[in-house]
C-alpha positions as CSV (number, residue, x, y, z in Angstrom):
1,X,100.0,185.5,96.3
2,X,102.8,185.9,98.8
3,X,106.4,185.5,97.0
4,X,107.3,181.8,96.1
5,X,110.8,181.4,96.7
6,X,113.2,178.9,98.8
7,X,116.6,177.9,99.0
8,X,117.5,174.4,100.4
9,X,121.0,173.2,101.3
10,X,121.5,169.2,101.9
11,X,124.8,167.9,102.9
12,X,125.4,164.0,102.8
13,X,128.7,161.5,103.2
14,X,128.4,161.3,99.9
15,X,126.8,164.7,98.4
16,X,126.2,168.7,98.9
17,X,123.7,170.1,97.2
18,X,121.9,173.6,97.2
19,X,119.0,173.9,95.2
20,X,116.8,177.3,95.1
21,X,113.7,178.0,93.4
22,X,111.3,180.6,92.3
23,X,108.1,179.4,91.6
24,X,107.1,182.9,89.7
25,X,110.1,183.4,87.4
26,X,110.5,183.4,83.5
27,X,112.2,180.0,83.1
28,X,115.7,180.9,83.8
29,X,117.5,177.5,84.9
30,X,121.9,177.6,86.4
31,X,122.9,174.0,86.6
32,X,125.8,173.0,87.6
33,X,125.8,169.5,88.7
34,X,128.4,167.8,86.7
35,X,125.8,165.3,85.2
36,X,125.4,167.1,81.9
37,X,122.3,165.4,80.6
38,X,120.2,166.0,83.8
39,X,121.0,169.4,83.5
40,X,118.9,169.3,79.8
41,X,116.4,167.8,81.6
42,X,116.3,170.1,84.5
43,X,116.5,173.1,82.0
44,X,112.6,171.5,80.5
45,X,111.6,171.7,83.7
46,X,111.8,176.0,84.2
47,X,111.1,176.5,81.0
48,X,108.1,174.6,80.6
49,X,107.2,175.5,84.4
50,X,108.1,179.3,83.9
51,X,109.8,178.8,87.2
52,X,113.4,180.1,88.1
53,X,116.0,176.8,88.9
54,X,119.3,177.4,90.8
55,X,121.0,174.1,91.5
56,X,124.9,173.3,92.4
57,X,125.9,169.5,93.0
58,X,129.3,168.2,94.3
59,X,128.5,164.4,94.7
60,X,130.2,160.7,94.3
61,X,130.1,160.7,90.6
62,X,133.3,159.1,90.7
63,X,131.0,155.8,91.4
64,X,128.3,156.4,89.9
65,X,125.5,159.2,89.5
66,X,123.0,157.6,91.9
67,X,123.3,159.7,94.7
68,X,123.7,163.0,93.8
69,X,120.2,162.4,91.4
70,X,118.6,161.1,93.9
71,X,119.9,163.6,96.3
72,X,119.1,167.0,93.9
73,X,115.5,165.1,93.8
74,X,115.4,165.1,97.4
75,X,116.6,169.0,98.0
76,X,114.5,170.2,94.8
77,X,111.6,168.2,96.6
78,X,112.8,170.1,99.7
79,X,113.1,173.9,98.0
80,X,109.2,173.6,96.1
81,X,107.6,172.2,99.5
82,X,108.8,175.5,101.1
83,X,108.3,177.6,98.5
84,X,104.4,176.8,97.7
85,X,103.8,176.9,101.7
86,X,100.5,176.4,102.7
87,X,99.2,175.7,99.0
88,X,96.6,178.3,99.8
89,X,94.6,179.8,96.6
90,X,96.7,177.4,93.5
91,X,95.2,175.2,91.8
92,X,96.6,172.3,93.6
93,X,96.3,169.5,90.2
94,X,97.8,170.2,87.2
95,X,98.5,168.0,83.8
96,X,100.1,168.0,80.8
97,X,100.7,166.0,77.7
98,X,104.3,166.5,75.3
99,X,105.2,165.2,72.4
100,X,108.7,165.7,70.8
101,X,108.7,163.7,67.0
102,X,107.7,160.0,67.8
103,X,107.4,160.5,71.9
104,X,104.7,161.4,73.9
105,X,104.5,161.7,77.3
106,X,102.1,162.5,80.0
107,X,102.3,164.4,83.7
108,X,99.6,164.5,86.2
109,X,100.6,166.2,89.6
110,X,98.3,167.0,92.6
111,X,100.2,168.9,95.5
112,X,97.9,166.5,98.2
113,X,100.6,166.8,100.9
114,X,100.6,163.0,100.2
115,X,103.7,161.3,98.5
116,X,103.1,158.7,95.8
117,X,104.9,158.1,92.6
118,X,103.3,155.9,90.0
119,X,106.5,155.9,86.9
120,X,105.2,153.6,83.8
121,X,108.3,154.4,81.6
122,X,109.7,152.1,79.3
123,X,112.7,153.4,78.1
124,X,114.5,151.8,74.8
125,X,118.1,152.4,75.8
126,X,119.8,152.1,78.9
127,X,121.8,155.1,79.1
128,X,121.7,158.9,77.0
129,X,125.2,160.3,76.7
130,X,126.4,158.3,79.2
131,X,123.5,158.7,82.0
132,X,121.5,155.4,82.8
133,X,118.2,156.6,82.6
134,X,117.1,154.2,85.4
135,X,117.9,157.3,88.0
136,X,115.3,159.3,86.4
137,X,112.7,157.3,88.6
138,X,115.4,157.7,91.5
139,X,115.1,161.9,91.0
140,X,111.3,162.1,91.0
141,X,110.8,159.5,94.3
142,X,113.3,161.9,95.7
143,X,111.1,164.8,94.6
144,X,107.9,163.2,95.2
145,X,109.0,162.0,99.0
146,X,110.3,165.2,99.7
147,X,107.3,167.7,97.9
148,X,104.3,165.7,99.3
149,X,103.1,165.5,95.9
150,X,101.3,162.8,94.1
151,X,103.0,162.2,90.4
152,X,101.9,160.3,88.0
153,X,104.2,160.1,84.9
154,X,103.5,158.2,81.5
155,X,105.4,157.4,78.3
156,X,103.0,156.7,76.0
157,X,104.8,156.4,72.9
158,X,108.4,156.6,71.8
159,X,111.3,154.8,70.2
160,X,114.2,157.7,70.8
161,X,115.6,157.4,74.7
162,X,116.7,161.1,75.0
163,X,112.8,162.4,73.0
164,X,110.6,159.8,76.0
165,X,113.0,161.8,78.8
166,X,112.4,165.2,76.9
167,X,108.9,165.2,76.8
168,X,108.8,163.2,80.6
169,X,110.4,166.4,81.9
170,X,108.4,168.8,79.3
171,X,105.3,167.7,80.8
172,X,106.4,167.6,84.3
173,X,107.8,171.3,84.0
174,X,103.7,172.4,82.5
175,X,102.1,170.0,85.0
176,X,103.3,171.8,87.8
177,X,103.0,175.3,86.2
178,X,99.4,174.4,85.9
179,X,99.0,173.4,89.7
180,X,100.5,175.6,91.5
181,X,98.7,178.6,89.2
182,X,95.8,180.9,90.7
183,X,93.1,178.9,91.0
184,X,90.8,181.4,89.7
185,X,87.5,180.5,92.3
186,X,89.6,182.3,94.7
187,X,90.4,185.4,93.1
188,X,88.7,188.2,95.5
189,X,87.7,185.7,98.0
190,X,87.4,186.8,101.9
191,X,87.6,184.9,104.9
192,X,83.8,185.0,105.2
193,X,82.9,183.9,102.1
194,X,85.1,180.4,101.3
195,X,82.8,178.4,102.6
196,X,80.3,178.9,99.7
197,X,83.1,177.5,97.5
């Protein structure tokens, strides 16, 4: 595969963001977005996706937090469009299941070129240090919207806040390691001889 890399800048009234990834790294994450607890989550997310994360955010946070998660959604959404291209030769659907203590959570992602977010979360606190866990659904519409993926996320169990957001991300991180993996059908495949596929 061609190298999977992109680096998106978006600058709002109310935000500037750069976000870069690289979809074939080791799970190296630099946050700095001034939202402390979405950097933890965004940190599951290379790990678990062996993908490298570079993300800097300057936003409104003097209001609230709303727009610049929203808006990282958007350019992350943005950076992982461009850097799977054409989609040609991954697997395209990937899932995962993770559990931390009580939680479990599950992902399913297909990389359709179609947005659609189905988010069945019911979280047991409001907020985590501070963050009102409502934006989470905010930073994935962003990400679908902005991806063309279809993302399916599931909490299936859990009574701790910050374990039902760890495993969400967890499982999201693997989901998407899984999908945009070599789809092995296509290893040596020519031109001439996809159709048969």
């Amino acid at each position: 595969m061609a190298e999977r890399k992109a680096a998106v800048e978006r600058n709002t009234l109310e935000t500037q963001i750069t976000a870069a990834v690289n979809l074939d790294g080791t799970g190296v994450a630099n946050l700095d977005t001034g939202i402390p607890f979405l950097e933890h989550m965004l940190d599951q997310i290379a790990r678990h996706g062996l993908m490298d994360l570079d993300i800097k955010a300057v936003g409104d946070l003097h209001i609230d937090d709303h727009h610049t998660v929203e808006d990282i959604g958007i350019t992350l959404g943005q950076a992982f469009a461009q850097a799977v291209g054409d989609k040609k030769g991954i697997m395209r659907y990937g899932h995962a299941y993770c559990p931390l203590d009580e939680a479990l959570s599950r992902v399913v992602i297909d990389f359709s070129g179609r947005p659609g977010l189905t988010f069945n979360v019911e979280f047991t606190r409001a907020t985590v240090g501070g963050f009102d866990v409502d934006l989470f659904m905010e930073f994935f519409q962003g990400f679908v919207n902005h991806a063309a993926v279809t993302l399916h996320v599931d909490n299936l169990r859990g009574d701790n806040t910050h374990h039902q957001a760890e495993t969400i991300f967890k499982a999201f991180g693997r989901a998407m390691r899984m999908a945009l993996s070599e789809d092995p059908r296509m290893a040596g495949v020519t031109p001439s001889t996809k159709g048969v596929l």
